[in-house]
Amino acid sequence: SELEALPAADDPAEPEGESRGLLARLSGERGQTTVEFAGILPLLLIVVMLLWQIGLVGYTFMLAGHAAREGARELAIDTTDTRTDRPYADVAMEDVPKAWRKGAKVDRPEDATVRVALKVPVLVPSLKTNIKITSEAGTVIEDEPL
């Protein structure tokens, strides 16, 4: 019958002296996973850093667009533009994080347009890149103060 094909509980299927567990059978490969993980870890870190840098580029694009729109909103009601007083530029940079302010440039290429250029921060400081994201926003200048 079917039950006779199975060995008895106290009848070892393996000869004495040989281990029965899976880990014991793989004892010759102990540490193999650790070595493989250590080999792949630098590649994984590089991929994560590249993805993070791509995220920084996208975030910079979003920040530049937001800053240009905020500057254009302010320019619509206050067209003051002197060397010392540029309220549209101050408002544009108000919400930009500190890491993006270094090297940022806000100007007016036309009467009713604000342009914001932000440098993308680099994750690895020794890599000197000069990636700039520029965004423009236009507005309608109000004739009378609100």
PDB file of N, CA and C in Angstrom, residues 58-123:
ATOM      1  N   GLY A  58      14.159  67.235 -11.277  1.00  0.00           N
ATOM      2  CA  GLY A  58      12.712  67.446 -11.354  1.00  0.00           C
ATOM      3  C   GLY A  58      12.217  68.447 -10.325  1.00  0.00           C
ATOM      4  N   TYR A  59      12.741  68.355  -9.112  1.00  0.00           N
ATOM      5  CA  TYR A  59      12.336  69.279  -8.050  1.00  0.00           C
ATOM      6  C   TYR A  59      12.787  70.702  -8.384  1.00  0.00           C
ATOM      7  N   THR A  60      13.979  70.846  -8.964  1.00  0.00           N
ATOM      8  CA  THR A  60      14.471  72.162  -9.362  1.00  0.00           C
ATOM      9  C   THR A  60      13.579  72.757 -10.448  1.00  0.00           C
ATOM     10  N   PHE A  61      13.152  71.929 -11.382  1.00  0.00           N
ATOM     11  CA  PHE A  61      12.239  72.383 -12.431  1.00  0.00           C
ATOM     12  C   PHE A  61      10.944  72.915 -11.820  1.00  0.00           C
ATOM     13  N   MET A  62      10.425  72.188 -10.847  1.00  0.00           N
ATOM     14  CA  MET A  62       9.196  72.605 -10.169  1.00  0.00           C
ATOM     15  C   MET A  62       9.417  73.916  -9.398  1.00  0.00           C
ATOM     16  N   LEU A  63      10.539  74.018  -8.681  1.00  0.00           N
ATOM     17  CA  LEU A  63      10.834  75.235  -7.918  1.00  0.00           C
ATOM     18  C   LEU A  63      10.981  76.450  -8.826  1.00  0.00           C
ATOM     19  N   ALA A  64      11.666  76.286  -9.963  1.00  0.00           N
ATOM     20  CA  ALA A  64      11.869  77.405 -10.883  1.00  0.00           C
ATOM     21  C   ALA A  64      10.533  77.888 -11.442  1.00  0.00           C
ATOM     22  N   GLY A  65       9.669  76.969 -11.800  1.00  0.00           N
ATOM     23  CA  GLY A  65       8.353  77.351 -12.318  1.00  0.00           C
ATOM     24  C   GLY A  65       7.526  78.080 -11.276  1.00  0.00           C
ATOM     25  N   HIS A  66       7.541  77.572 -10.063  1.00  0.00           N
ATOM     26  CA  HIS A  66       6.784  78.208  -8.978  1.00  0.00           C
ATOM     27  C   HIS A  66       7.329  79.608  -8.688  1.00  0.00           C
ATOM     28  N   ALA A  67       8.652  79.727  -8.629  1.00  0.00           N
ATOM     29  CA  ALA A  67       9.264  81.028  -8.333  1.00  0.00           C
ATOM     30  C   ALA A  67       8.949  82.039  -9.434  1.00  0.00           C
ATOM     31  N   ALA A  68       8.995  81.602 -10.688  1.00  0.00           N
ATOM     32  CA  ALA A  68       8.689  82.519 -11.792  1.00  0.00           C
ATOM     33  C   ALA A  68       7.231  82.983 -11.721  1.00  0.00           C
ATOM     34  N   ARG A  69       6.321  82.074 -11.415  1.00  0.00           N
ATOM     35  CA  ARG A  69       4.906  82.465 -11.303  1.00  0.00           C
ATOM     36  C   ARG A  69       4.680  83.429 -10.139  1.00  0.00           C
ATOM     37  N   GLU A  70       5.324  83.171  -9.004  1.00  0.00           N
ATOM     38  CA  GLU A  70       5.184  84.075  -7.851  1.00  0.00           C
ATOM     39  C   GLU A  70       5.757  85.454  -8.171  1.00  0.00           C
ATOM     40  N   GLY A  71       6.913  85.485  -8.841  1.00  0.00           N
ATOM     41  CA  GLY A  71       7.505  86.762  -9.233  1.00  0.00           C
ATOM     42  C   GLY A  71       6.615  87.518 -10.207  1.00  0.00           C
ATOM     43  N   ALA A  72       6.006  86.800 -11.152  1.00  0.00           N
ATOM     44  CA  ALA A  72       5.110  87.437 -12.126  1.00  0.00           C
ATOM     45  C   ALA A  72       3.865  87.986 -11.439  1.00  0.00           C
ATOM     46  N   ARG A  73       3.359  87.264 -10.450  1.00  0.00           N
ATOM     47  CA  ARG A  73       2.193  87.755  -9.700  1.00  0.00           C
ATOM     48  C   ARG A  73       2.522  89.086  -9.013  1.00  0.00           C
ATOM     49  N   GLU A  74       3.699  89.150  -8.409  1.00  0.00           N
ATOM     50  CA  GLU A  74       4.110  90.389  -7.733  1.00  0.00           C
ATOM     51  C   GLU A  74       4.357  91.497  -8.753  1.00  0.00           C
ATOM     52  N   LEU A  75       4.939  91.154  -9.888  1.00  0.00           N
ATOM     53  CA  LEU A  75       5.221  92.142 -10.928  1.00  0.00           C
ATOM     54  C   LEU A  75       3.928  92.758 -11.472  1.00  0.00           C
ATOM     55  N   ALA A  76       2.849  92.004 -11.462  1.00  0.00           N
ATOM     56  CA  ALA A  76       1.566  92.512 -11.964  1.00  0.00           C
ATOM     57  C   ALA A  76       1.073  93.696 -11.147  1.00  0.00           C
ATOM     58  N   ILE A  77       1.398  93.729  -9.857  1.00  0.00           N
ATOM     59  CA  ILE A  77       0.894  94.814  -9.008  1.00  0.00           C
ATOM     60  C   ILE A  77       1.975  95.809  -8.600  1.00  0.00           C
ATOM     61  N   ASP A  78       3.255  95.433  -8.759  1.00  0.00           N
ATOM     62  CA  ASP A  78       4.345  96.340  -8.374  1.00  0.00           C
ATOM     63  C   ASP A  78       5.466  96.210  -9.396  1.00  0.00           C
ATOM     64  N   THR A  79       5.572  97.191 -10.288  1.00  0.00           N
ATOM     65  CA  THR A  79       6.561  97.127 -11.371  1.00  0.00           C
ATOM     66  C   THR A  79       7.889  97.770 -11.003  1.00  0.00           C
ATOM     67  N   THR A  80       8.110  98.056  -9.745  1.00  0.00           N
ATOM     68  CA  THR A  80       9.371  98.656  -9.315  1.00  0.00           C
ATOM     69  C   THR A  80      10.531  97.756  -9.730  1.00  0.00           C
ATOM     70  N   ASP A  81      11.524  98.373 -10.392  1.00  0.00           N
ATOM     71  CA  ASP A  81      12.691  97.593 -10.825  1.00  0.00           C
ATOM     72  C   ASP A  81      13.913  98.503 -10.832  1.00  0.00           C
ATOM     73  N   THR A  82      14.546  98.609  -9.680  1.00  0.00           N
ATOM     74  CA  THR A  82      15.780  99.382  -9.575  1.00  0.00           C
ATOM     75  C   THR A  82      16.881  98.443  -9.103  1.00  0.00           C
ATOM     76  N   ARG A  83      18.083  98.957  -9.012  1.00  0.00           N
ATOM     77  CA  ARG A  83      19.188  98.104  -8.547  1.00  0.00           C
ATOM     78  C   ARG A  83      18.976  97.605  -7.123  1.00  0.00           C
ATOM     79  N   THR A  84      18.398  98.433  -6.296  1.00  0.00           N
ATOM     80  CA  THR A  84      18.247  98.064  -4.884  1.00  0.00           C
ATOM     81  C   THR A  84      16.862  97.543  -4.534  1.00  0.00           C
ATOM     82  N   ASP A  85      15.874  97.842  -5.361  1.00  0.00           N
ATOM     83  CA  ASP A  85      14.507  97.448  -5.020  1.00  0.00           C
ATOM     84  C   ASP A  85      13.875  96.689  -6.186  1.00  0.00           C
ATOM     85  N   ARG A  86      13.791  95.392  -6.022  1.00  0.00           N
ATOM     86  CA  ARG A  86      13.157  94.527  -7.025  1.00  0.00           C
ATOM     87  C   ARG A  86      12.201  93.594  -6.287  1.00  0.00           C
ATOM     88  N   PRO A  87      11.012  94.072  -5.944  1.00  0.00           N
ATOM     89  CA  PRO A  87      10.098  93.256  -5.144  1.00  0.00           C
ATOM     90  C   PRO A  87       9.700  91.943  -5.823  1.00  0.00           C
ATOM     91  N   TYR A  88       9.599  91.951  -7.139  1.00  0.00           N
ATOM     92  CA  TYR A  88       9.237  90.708  -7.827  1.00  0.00           C
ATOM     93  C   TYR A  88      10.307  89.633  -7.630  1.00  0.00           C
ATOM     94  N   ALA A  89      11.567  90.046  -7.583  1.00  0.00           N
ATOM     95  CA  ALA A  89      12.660  89.088  -7.372  1.00  0.00           C
ATOM     96  C   ALA A  89      12.653  88.570  -5.936  1.00  0.00           C
ATOM     97  N   ASP A  90      12.379  89.461  -4.991  1.00  0.00           N
ATOM     98  CA  ASP A  90      12.321  89.038  -3.586  1.00  0.00           C
ATOM     99  C   ASP A  90      11.201  88.023  -3.364  1.00  0.00           C
ATOM    100  N   VAL A  91      10.038  88.295  -3.949  1.00  0.00           N
ATOM    101  CA  VAL A  91       8.904  87.379  -3.794  1.00  0.00           C
ATOM    102  C   VAL A  91       9.189  86.056  -4.509  1.00  0.00           C
ATOM    103  N   ALA A  92       9.832  86.129  -5.670  1.00  0.00           N
ATOM    104  CA  ALA A  92      10.145  84.908  -6.417  1.00  0.00           C
ATOM    105  C   ALA A  92      11.048  83.978  -5.612  1.00  0.00           C
ATOM    106  N   MET A  93      12.015  84.537  -4.905  1.00  0.00           N
ATOM    107  CA  MET A  93      12.982  83.713  -4.174  1.00  0.00           C
ATOM    108  C   MET A  93      12.535  83.382  -2.754  1.00  0.00           C
ATOM    109  N   GLU A  94      11.405  83.923  -2.335  1.00  0.00           N
ATOM    110  CA  GLU A  94      10.930  83.752  -0.964  1.00  0.00           C
ATOM    111  C   GLU A  94      10.766  82.282  -0.551  1.00  0.00           C
ATOM    112  N   ASP A  95      10.199  81.455  -1.419  1.00  0.00           N
ATOM    113  CA  ASP A  95       9.926  80.058  -1.070  1.00  0.00           C
ATOM    114  C   ASP A  95      10.980  79.082  -1.584  1.00  0.00           C
ATOM    115  N   VAL A  96      12.025  79.586  -2.214  1.00  0.00           N
ATOM    116  CA  VAL A  96      13.075  78.707  -2.742  1.00  0.00           C
ATOM    117  C   VAL A  96      13.986  78.279  -1.589  1.00  0.00           C
ATOM    118  N   PRO A  97      14.211  76.964  -1.415  1.00  0.00           N
ATOM    119  CA  PRO A  97      15.087  76.499  -0.327  1.00  0.00           C
ATOM    120  C   PRO A  97      16.515  77.024  -0.466  1.00  0.00           C
ATOM    121  N   LYS A  98      17.212  77.078   0.649  1.00  0.00           N
ATOM    122  CA  LYS A  98      18.555  77.655   0.712  1.00  0.00           C
ATOM    123  C   LYS A  98      19.533  76.998  -0.271  1.00  0.00           C
ATOM    124  N   ALA A  99      19.457  75.690  -0.437  1.00  0.00           N
ATOM    125  CA  ALA A  99      20.397  74.984  -1.319  1.00  0.00           C
ATOM    126  C   ALA A  99      20.263  75.435  -2.774  1.00  0.00           C
ATOM    127  N   TRP A 100      19.121  75.953  -3.164  1.00  0.00           N
ATOM    128  CA  TRP A 100      18.890  76.372  -4.542  1.00  0.00           C
ATOM    129  C   TRP A 100      19.142  77.869  -4.736  1.00  0.00           C
ATOM    130  N   ARG A 101      19.306  78.626  -3.670  1.00  0.00           N
ATOM    131  CA  ARG A 101      19.472  80.081  -3.799  1.00  0.00           C
ATOM    132  C   ARG A 101      20.850  80.476  -4.314  1.00  0.00           C
ATOM    133  N   LYS A 102      21.854  79.675  -3.998  1.00  0.00           N
ATOM    134  CA  LYS A 102      23.206  79.998  -4.460  1.00  0.00           C
ATOM    135  C   LYS A 102      23.248  79.853  -5.985  1.00  0.00           C
ATOM    136  N   GLY A 103      23.610  80.909  -6.646  1.00  0.00           N
ATOM    137  CA  GLY A 103      23.682  80.892  -8.105  1.00  0.00           C
ATOM    138  C   GLY A 103      22.353  81.134  -8.794  1.00  0.00           C
ATOM    139  N   ALA A 104      21.308  81.439  -8.028  1.00  0.00           N
ATOM    140  CA  ALA A 104      19.996  81.698  -8.632  1.00  0.00           C
ATOM    141  C   ALA A 104      19.987  83.084  -9.272  1.00  0.00           C
ATOM    142  N   LYS A 105      19.197  83.208 -10.320  1.00  0.00           N
ATOM    143  CA  LYS A 105      19.122  84.488 -11.022  1.00  0.00           C
ATOM    144  C   LYS A 105      17.661  84.775 -11.367  1.00  0.00           C
ATOM    145  N   VAL A 106      17.214  85.977 -11.013  1.00  0.00           N
ATOM    146  CA  VAL A 106      15.850  86.415 -11.334  1.00  0.00           C
ATOM    147  C   VAL A 106      15.974  87.699 -12.139  1.00  0.00           C
ATOM    148  N   ASP A 107      15.351  87.734 -13.327  1.00  0.00           N
ATOM    149  CA  ASP A 107      15.400  88.951 -14.127  1.00  0.00           C
ATOM    150  C   ASP A 107      14.109  89.111 -14.920  1.00  0.00           C
ATOM    151  N   ARG A 108      14.047  90.263 -15.626  1.00  0.00           N
ATOM    152  CA  ARG A 108      12.885  90.597 -16.454  1.00  0.00           C
ATOM    153  C   ARG A 108      13.346  90.715 -17.896  1.00  0.00           C
ATOM    154  N   PRO A 109      13.204  89.656 -18.695  1.00  0.00           N
ATOM    155  CA  PRO A 109      13.621  89.763 -20.093  1.00  0.00           C
ATOM    156  C   PRO A 109      12.707  90.689 -20.904  1.00  0.00           C
ATOM    157  N   GLU A 110      11.464  90.823 -20.472  1.00  0.00           N
ATOM    158  CA  GLU A 110      10.497  91.729 -21.105  1.00  0.00           C
ATOM    159  C   GLU A 110       9.757  92.459 -19.992  1.00  0.00           C
ATOM    160  N   ASP A 111       8.952  93.444 -20.364  1.00  0.00           N
ATOM    161  CA  ASP A 111       8.250  94.242 -19.359  1.00  0.00           C
ATOM    162  C   ASP A 111       7.346  93.420 -18.452  1.00  0.00           C
ATOM    163  N   ALA A 112       6.662  92.426 -19.012  1.00  0.00           N
ATOM    164  CA  ALA A 112       5.675  91.682 -18.224  1.00  0.00           C
ATOM    165  C   ALA A 112       6.067  90.209 -18.052  1.00  0.00           C
ATOM    166  N   THR A 113       7.361  89.936 -18.010  1.00  0.00           N
ATOM    167  CA  THR A 113       7.839  88.555 -17.880  1.00  0.00           C
ATOM    168  C   THR A 113       8.909  88.468 -16.804  1.00  0.00           C
ATOM    169  N   VAL A 114       8.841  87.423 -16.015  1.00  0.00           N
ATOM    170  CA  VAL A 114       9.866  87.155 -15.002  1.00  0.00           C
ATOM    171  C   VAL A 114      10.533  85.833 -15.364  1.00  0.00           C
ATOM    172  N   ARG A 115      11.855  85.832 -15.363  1.00  0.00           N
ATOM    173  CA  ARG A 115      12.618  84.620 -15.646  1.00  0.00           C
ATOM    174  C   ARG A 115      13.419  84.245 -14.401  1.00  0.00           C
ATOM    175  N   VAL A 116      13.328  82.977 -14.017  1.00  0.00           N
ATOM    176  CA  VAL A 116      14.071  82.462 -12.862  1.00  0.00           C
ATOM    177  C   VAL A 116      14.965  81.328 -13.346  1.00  0.00           C
ATOM    178  N   ALA A 117      16.248  81.406 -13.004  1.00  0.00           N
ATOM    179  CA  ALA A 117      17.201  80.343 -13.338  1.00  0.00           C
ATOM    180  C   ALA A 117      17.789  79.813 -12.033  1.00  0.00           C
ATOM    181  N   LEU A 118      17.670  78.510 -11.824  1.00  0.00           N
ATOM    182  CA  LEU A 118      18.189  77.870 -10.611  1.00  0.00           C
ATOM    183  C   LEU A 118      19.197  76.795 -10.981  1.00  0.00           C
ATOM    184  N   LYS A 119      20.268  76.720 -10.195  1.00  0.00           N
ATOM    185  CA  LYS A 119      21.244  75.644 -10.383  1.00  0.00           C
ATOM    186  C   LYS A 119      20.746  74.397  -9.667  1.00  0.00           C
ATOM    187  N   VAL A 120      20.928  73.263 -10.315  1.00  0.00           N
ATOM    188  CA  VAL A 120      20.545  71.989  -9.705  1.00  0.00           C
ATOM    189  C   VAL A 120      21.639  71.588  -8.723  1.00  0.00           C
ATOM    190  N   PRO A 121      21.304  71.377  -7.446  1.00  0.00           N
ATOM    191  CA  PRO A 121      22.323  70.920  -6.500  1.00  0.00           C
ATOM    192  C   PRO A 121      22.788  69.511  -6.874  1.00  0.00           C
ATOM    193  N   VAL A 122      24.066  69.255  -6.643  1.00  0.00           N
ATOM    194  CA  VAL A 122      24.643  67.961  -6.997  1.00  0.00           C
ATOM    195  C   VAL A 122      24.775  67.126  -5.735  1.00  0.00           C
ATOM    196  N   LEU A 123      24.381  65.868  -5.829  1.00  0.00           N
ATOM    197  CA  LEU A 123      24.433  64.958  -4.689  1.00  0.00           C
ATOM    198  C   LEU A 123      25.870  64.678  -4.261  1.00  0.00           C
TER     199      LEU A 123
END
